[in-house]
Amino acid sequence: MATRDYVKRGKSPRKPTRATKKQPPKSAFPLKWALLAFVLLAGFGYGLYYLATSEPPAKPQPEKVAPTKPSTPKKEDVIPPKPVEEWTYIEELENKKVTVEANEQEVSTRPYLMQCGAYRSASQADERKAMIAFQGLESHIKTSQGEKGIWYRVVLGPYPLKREAEKDRNMLKRAGIEPCAIWYWN
């Protein structure tokens, strides 16, 4: 049996595709919808014109009735006298004196420090110190020997009041430098 050369044979001619559905013919301008829209717009325009040109209805004039003989007022027709107010809060508030007792701040005998990171390498600690310095605060790097080697701690302080340390921690937190812990100074 002879071998066939399929490469040189070329492509087979393309078969025509079958159209399964016939496209409906395109309709002309939708005359009935345009007519309906025109009628609605004309009715709306006429309504606006009618409202703008019509006069408001006249108020009926009250009929004048000749006075009859005066009658004595009934108990139901008599208006009672205005009651006396029981509330005296307006006068009390005007004359009120308020005293506020403020607690004194607790002043610790020991100063506070704030630690904003502990790192294994000095370069990481220097980066954190630079980020803190960009916020206008001064920090220090303390080295400490731990069970797992040398740690470089970035420390701010000392602070005499915890409130000052919290103020700086909030400023660093707004700048994206966190977590920072506040402890007593050792």
PDB file of C-alpha atoms in Angstrom:
ATOM      1  CA  MET A   1       0.000   0.000   0.000  1.00  0.00           C
ATOM      2  CA  ALA A   2       1.331   3.364  -0.947  1.00  0.00           C
ATOM      3  CA  THR A   3       1.791   6.141   1.577  1.00  0.00           C
ATOM      4  CA  ARG A   4      -0.175   9.297   1.185  1.00  0.00           C
ATOM      5  CA  ASP A   5       1.256  12.754   1.512  1.00  0.00           C
ATOM      6  CA  TYR A   6      -1.268  14.709   3.549  1.00  0.00           C
ATOM      7  CA  VAL A   7       0.847  17.873   3.809  1.00  0.00           C
ATOM      8  CA  LYS A   8       0.851  18.661   0.080  1.00  0.00           C
ATOM      9  CA  ARG A   9      -2.766  17.762  -0.301  1.00  0.00           C
ATOM     10  CA  GLY A  10      -3.977  21.158   1.011  1.00  0.00           C
ATOM     11  CA  LYS A  11      -7.143  22.126   2.790  1.00  0.00           C
ATOM     12  CA  SER A  12     -10.507  20.789   1.846  1.00  0.00           C
ATOM     13  CA  PRO A  13     -12.992  23.302   0.458  1.00  0.00           C
ATOM     14  CA  ARG A  14     -15.140  24.938   3.053  1.00  0.00           C
ATOM     15  CA  LYS A  15     -18.704  23.724   3.397  1.00  0.00           C
ATOM     16  CA  PRO A  16     -21.423  26.329   3.387  1.00  0.00           C
ATOM     17  CA  THR A  17     -23.020  26.813   6.813  1.00  0.00           C
ATOM     18  CA  ARG A  18     -26.711  26.264   7.274  1.00  0.00           C
ATOM     19  CA  ALA A  19     -28.797  29.119   8.499  1.00  0.00           C
ATOM     20  CA  THR A  20     -31.104  27.588  11.105  1.00  0.00           C
ATOM     21  CA  LYS A  21     -33.362  30.602  11.631  1.00  0.00           C
ATOM     22  CA  LYS A  22     -34.356  33.293   9.266  1.00  0.00           C
ATOM     23  CA  GLN A  23     -33.974  36.798  10.574  1.00  0.00           C
ATOM     24  CA  PRO A  24     -37.267  38.682  10.736  1.00  0.00           C
ATOM     25  CA  PRO A  25     -37.401  41.642   8.382  1.00  0.00           C
ATOM     26  CA  LYS A  26     -36.648  44.966  10.004  1.00  0.00           C
ATOM     27  CA  SER A  27     -39.805  46.887  10.625  1.00  0.00           C
ATOM     28  CA  ALA A  28     -40.360  50.454   9.638  1.00  0.00           C
ATOM     29  CA  PHE A  29     -40.655  53.388  12.025  1.00  0.00           C
ATOM     30  CA  PRO A  30     -43.009  52.486  14.963  1.00  0.00           C
ATOM     31  CA  LEU A  31     -45.768  54.863  14.015  1.00  0.00           C
ATOM     32  CA  LYS A  32     -48.275  53.785  16.654  1.00  0.00           C
ATOM     33  CA  TRP A  33     -45.798  54.334  19.525  1.00  0.00           C
ATOM     34  CA  ALA A  34     -44.782  57.745  18.204  1.00  0.00           C
ATOM     35  CA  LEU A  35     -48.458  58.720  17.946  1.00  0.00           C
ATOM     36  CA  LEU A  36     -49.108  57.559  21.519  1.00  0.00           C
ATOM     37  CA  ALA A  37     -46.110  59.558  22.825  1.00  0.00           C
ATOM     38  CA  PHE A  38     -47.314  62.661  20.967  1.00  0.00           C
ATOM     39  CA  VAL A  39     -50.807  62.387  22.450  1.00  0.00           C
ATOM     40  CA  LEU A  40     -49.429  61.988  25.979  1.00  0.00           C
ATOM     41  CA  LEU A  41     -47.089  64.977  25.602  1.00  0.00           C
ATOM     42  CA  ALA A  42     -49.875  67.116  24.156  1.00  0.00           C
ATOM     43  CA  GLY A  43     -52.157  66.208  27.069  1.00  0.00           C
ATOM     44  CA  PHE A  44     -49.439  67.022  29.589  1.00  0.00           C
ATOM     45  CA  GLY A  45     -48.738  70.367  27.901  1.00  0.00           C
ATOM     46  CA  TYR A  46     -52.439  71.269  27.860  1.00  0.00           C
ATOM     47  CA  GLY A  47     -52.698  70.407  31.569  1.00  0.00           C
ATOM     48  CA  LEU A  48     -49.806  72.732  32.398  1.00  0.00           C
ATOM     49  CA  TYR A  49     -51.329  75.507  30.263  1.00  0.00           C
ATOM     50  CA  TYR A  50     -54.692  75.084  31.983  1.00  0.00           C
ATOM     51  CA  LEU A  51     -53.125  75.295  35.457  1.00  0.00           C
ATOM     52  CA  ALA A  52     -51.139  78.398  34.522  1.00  0.00           C
ATOM     53  CA  THR A  53     -54.072  80.326  33.042  1.00  0.00           C
ATOM     54  CA  SER A  54     -56.916  79.349  35.350  1.00  0.00           C
ATOM     55  CA  GLU A  55     -57.742  81.625  38.251  1.00  0.00           C
ATOM     56  CA  PRO A  56     -57.821  80.295  41.770  1.00  0.00           C
ATOM     57  CA  PRO A  57     -61.311  79.709  43.140  1.00  0.00           C
ATOM     58  CA  ALA A  58     -62.761  82.718  44.901  1.00  0.00           C
ATOM     59  CA  LYS A  59     -63.198  82.496  48.628  1.00  0.00           C
ATOM     60  CA  PRO A  60     -66.828  82.603  49.663  1.00  0.00           C
ATOM     61  CA  GLN A  61     -67.738  85.799  51.469  1.00  0.00           C
ATOM     62  CA  PRO A  62     -69.179  85.230  54.906  1.00  0.00           C
ATOM     63  CA  GLU A  63     -72.778  86.233  55.155  1.00  0.00           C
ATOM     64  CA  LYS A  64     -73.498  89.070  57.506  1.00  0.00           C
ATOM     65  CA  VAL A  65     -76.094  88.186  60.022  1.00  0.00           C
ATOM     66  CA  ALA A  66     -78.022  90.807  61.854  1.00  0.00           C
ATOM     67  CA  PRO A  67     -77.186  90.798  65.546  1.00  0.00           C
ATOM     68  CA  THR A  68     -79.807  89.297  67.723  1.00  0.00           C
ATOM     69  CA  LYS A  69     -80.452  90.053  71.309  1.00  0.00           C
ATOM     70  CA  PRO A  70     -77.435  89.393  73.508  1.00  0.00           C
ATOM     71  CA  SER A  71     -77.603  86.119  75.263  1.00  0.00           C
ATOM     72  CA  THR A  72     -75.969  85.184  78.490  1.00  0.00           C
ATOM     73  CA  PRO A  73     -72.867  83.043  78.035  1.00  0.00           C
ATOM     74  CA  LYS A  74     -73.246  79.431  78.934  1.00  0.00           C
ATOM     75  CA  LYS A  75     -70.777  77.655  81.186  1.00  0.00           C
ATOM     76  CA  GLU A  76     -69.415  75.798  78.169  1.00  0.00           C
ATOM     77  CA  ASP A  77     -68.658  79.039  76.260  1.00  0.00           C
ATOM     78  CA  VAL A  78     -66.677  80.750  79.034  1.00  0.00           C
ATOM     79  CA  ILE A  79     -62.891  80.398  78.725  1.00  0.00           C
ATOM     80  CA  PRO A  80     -61.254  79.431  82.015  1.00  0.00           C
ATOM     81  CA  PRO A  81     -58.443  81.667  83.357  1.00  0.00           C
ATOM     82  CA  LYS A  82     -54.878  80.847  82.402  1.00  0.00           C
ATOM     83  CA  PRO A  83     -53.402  78.369  84.910  1.00  0.00           C
ATOM     84  CA  VAL A  84     -50.431  79.348  87.016  1.00  0.00           C
ATOM     85  CA  GLU A  85     -47.313  77.406  86.079  1.00  0.00           C
ATOM     86  CA  GLU A  86     -45.958  75.050  88.681  1.00  0.00           C
ATOM     87  CA  TRP A  87     -42.527  74.846  87.088  1.00  0.00           C
ATOM     88  CA  THR A  88     -39.824  77.118  88.388  1.00  0.00           C
ATOM     89  CA  TYR A  89     -36.894  75.524  86.605  1.00  0.00           C
ATOM     90  CA  ILE A  90     -36.083  78.666  84.598  1.00  0.00           C
ATOM     91  CA  GLU A  91     -35.445  80.717  87.710  1.00  0.00           C
ATOM     92  CA  GLU A  92     -33.618  77.825  89.348  1.00  0.00           C
ATOM     93  CA  LEU A  93     -31.298  77.346  86.367  1.00  0.00           C
ATOM     94  CA  GLU A  94     -30.461  81.035  86.143  1.00  0.00           C
ATOM     95  CA  ASN A  95     -29.391  81.119  89.785  1.00  0.00           C
ATOM     96  CA  LYS A  96     -27.771  77.650  89.895  1.00  0.00           C
ATOM     97  CA  LYS A  97     -24.105  77.438  90.786  1.00  0.00           C
ATOM     98  CA  VAL A  98     -22.252  74.344  89.643  1.00  0.00           C
ATOM     99  CA  THR A  99     -19.183  73.029  91.408  1.00  0.00           C
ATOM    100  CA  VAL A 100     -16.974  70.438  89.748  1.00  0.00           C
ATOM    101  CA  GLU A 101     -14.594  68.302  91.689  1.00  0.00           C
ATOM    102  CA  ALA A 102     -11.630  67.194  89.595  1.00  0.00           C
ATOM    103  CA  ASN A 103      -9.485  64.309  90.672  1.00  0.00           C
ATOM    104  CA  GLU A 104      -5.832  65.111  90.907  1.00  0.00           C
ATOM    105  CA  GLN A 105      -3.494  63.250  88.598  1.00  0.00           C
ATOM    106  CA  GLU A 106      -1.678  60.425  90.208  1.00  0.00           C
ATOM    107  CA  VAL A 107       1.996  61.226  90.015  1.00  0.00           C
ATOM    108  CA  SER A 108       4.134  58.130  90.023  1.00  0.00           C
ATOM    109  CA  THR A 109       7.496  58.133  91.735  1.00  0.00           C
ATOM    110  CA  ARG A 110       8.883  56.049  88.879  1.00  0.00           C
ATOM    111  CA  PRO A 111       9.131  57.427  85.316  1.00  0.00           C
ATOM    112  CA  TYR A 112       7.597  55.679  82.302  1.00  0.00           C
ATOM    113  CA  LEU A 113       9.193  54.431  79.085  1.00  0.00           C
ATOM    114  CA  MET A 114       7.634  53.489  75.784  1.00  0.00           C
ATOM    115  CA  GLN A 115       9.028  50.609  73.723  1.00  0.00           C
ATOM    116  CA  CYS A 116       8.193  50.663  70.028  1.00  0.00           C
ATOM    117  CA  GLY A 117       9.854  47.482  68.879  1.00  0.00           C
ATOM    118  CA  ALA A 118      12.445  44.803  69.674  1.00  0.00           C
ATOM    119  CA  TYR A 119      14.565  43.546  66.784  1.00  0.00           C
ATOM    120  CA  ARG A 120      17.254  40.929  66.190  1.00  0.00           C
ATOM    121  CA  SER A 121      19.319  43.174  63.906  1.00  0.00           C
ATOM    122  CA  ALA A 122      20.612  46.659  64.582  1.00  0.00           C
ATOM    123  CA  SER A 123      19.651  47.814  61.066  1.00  0.00           C
ATOM    124  CA  GLN A 124      15.938  47.104  61.705  1.00  0.00           C
ATOM    125  CA  ALA A 125      16.135  48.999  65.003  1.00  0.00           C
ATOM    126  CA  ASP A 126      17.813  51.939  63.227  1.00  0.00           C
ATOM    127  CA  GLU A 127      14.993  52.004  60.636  1.00  0.00           C
ATOM    128  CA  ARG A 128      12.344  52.166  63.368  1.00  0.00           C
ATOM    129  CA  LYS A 129      14.325  54.886  65.173  1.00  0.00           C
ATOM    130  CA  ALA A 130      14.448  56.915  61.932  1.00  0.00           C
ATOM    131  CA  MET A 131      10.677  56.529  61.420  1.00  0.00           C
ATOM    132  CA  ILE A 132      10.101  57.831  64.951  1.00  0.00           C
ATOM    133  CA  ALA A 133      12.538  60.699  64.362  1.00  0.00           C
ATOM    134  CA  PHE A 134      10.499  61.764  61.298  1.00  0.00           C
ATOM    135  CA  GLN A 135       7.561  62.274  63.676  1.00  0.00           C
ATOM    136  CA  GLY A 136       9.638  64.697  65.778  1.00  0.00           C
ATOM    137  CA  LEU A 137      10.354  62.381  68.711  1.00  0.00           C
ATOM    138  CA  GLU A 138      13.667  61.236  70.080  1.00  0.00           C
ATOM    139  CA  SER A 139      14.238  57.537  70.693  1.00  0.00           C
ATOM    140  CA  HIS A 140      17.110  55.368  71.898  1.00  0.00           C
ATOM    141  CA  ILE A 141      18.257  51.872  71.038  1.00  0.00           C
ATOM    142  CA  LYS A 142      18.988  49.654  74.035  1.00  0.00           C
ATOM    143  CA  THR A 143      20.647  46.295  73.646  1.00  0.00           C
ATOM    144  CA  SER A 144      19.736  43.432  75.926  1.00  0.00           C
ATOM    145  CA  GLN A 145      20.891  39.842  76.164  1.00  0.00           C
ATOM    146  CA  GLY A 146      18.035  37.328  76.106  1.00  0.00           C
ATOM    147  CA  GLU A 147      17.754  33.569  76.006  1.00  0.00           C
ATOM    148  CA  LYS A 148      17.789  33.610  72.205  1.00  0.00           C
ATOM    149  CA  GLY A 149      20.567  36.152  71.720  1.00  0.00           C
ATOM    150  CA  ILE A 150      20.958  39.923  71.534  1.00  0.00           C
ATOM    151  CA  TRP A 151      17.832  42.092  71.140  1.00  0.00           C
ATOM    152  CA  TYR A 152      17.806  45.713  70.019  1.00  0.00           C
ATOM    153  CA  ARG A 153      14.910  47.592  71.677  1.00  0.00           C
ATOM    154  CA  VAL A 154      13.707  51.003  70.425  1.00  0.00           C
ATOM    155  CA  VAL A 155      12.751  53.014  73.522  1.00  0.00           C
ATOM    156  CA  LEU A 156      11.311  56.511  74.077  1.00  0.00           C
ATOM    157  CA  GLY A 157      11.361  58.335  77.367  1.00  0.00           C
ATOM    158  CA  PRO A 158      11.609  58.716  80.295  1.00  0.00           C
ATOM    159  CA  TYR A 159       8.151  60.285  80.807  1.00  0.00           C
ATOM    160  CA  PRO A 160       7.239  61.687  84.243  1.00  0.00           C
ATOM    161  CA  LEU A 161       3.484  61.189  83.546  1.00  0.00           C
ATOM    162  CA  LYS A 162       1.799  58.304  81.787  1.00  0.00           C
ATOM    163  CA  ARG A 163      -0.458  60.780  79.976  1.00  0.00           C
ATOM    164  CA  GLU A 164       2.542  62.242  78.106  1.00  0.00           C
ATOM    165  CA  ALA A 165       3.618  58.770  77.009  1.00  0.00           C
ATOM    166  CA  GLU A 166       0.088  57.999  75.805  1.00  0.00           C
ATOM    167  CA  LYS A 167       0.017  61.268  73.851  1.00  0.00           C
ATOM    168  CA  ASP A 168       3.208  60.311  71.995  1.00  0.00           C
ATOM    169  CA  ARG A 169       1.930  56.742  71.448  1.00  0.00           C
ATOM    170  CA  ASN A 170      -1.266  58.098  69.845  1.00  0.00           C
ATOM    171  CA  MET A 171       0.788  60.390  67.591  1.00  0.00           C
ATOM    172  CA  LEU A 172       2.928  57.420  66.482  1.00  0.00           C
ATOM    173  CA  LYS A 173      -0.180  55.276  65.970  1.00  0.00           C
ATOM    174  CA  ARG A 174      -1.682  57.911  63.628  1.00  0.00           C
ATOM    175  CA  ALA A 175       1.593  57.806  61.660  1.00  0.00           C
ATOM    176  CA  GLY A 176       1.346  53.999  61.366  1.00  0.00           C
ATOM    177  CA  ILE A 177       4.071  53.185  63.868  1.00  0.00           C
ATOM    178  CA  GLU A 178       2.706  50.536  66.192  1.00  0.00           C
ATOM    179  CA  PRO A 179       2.627  48.610  68.502  1.00  0.00           C
ATOM    180  CA  CYS A 180       4.165  50.648  71.268  1.00  0.00           C
ATOM    181  CA  ALA A 181       3.972  49.543  74.907  1.00  0.00           C
ATOM    182  CA  ILE A 182       4.267  51.787  77.988  1.00  0.00           C
ATOM    183  CA  TRP A 183       6.095  50.437  81.040  1.00  0.00           C
ATOM    184  CA  TYR A 184       7.857  51.678  84.131  1.00  0.00           C
ATOM    185  CA  TRP A 185      11.449  52.718  83.557  1.00  0.00           C
ATOM    186  CA  ASN A 186      14.008  50.212  84.873  1.00  0.00           C
TER     187      ASN A 186
END
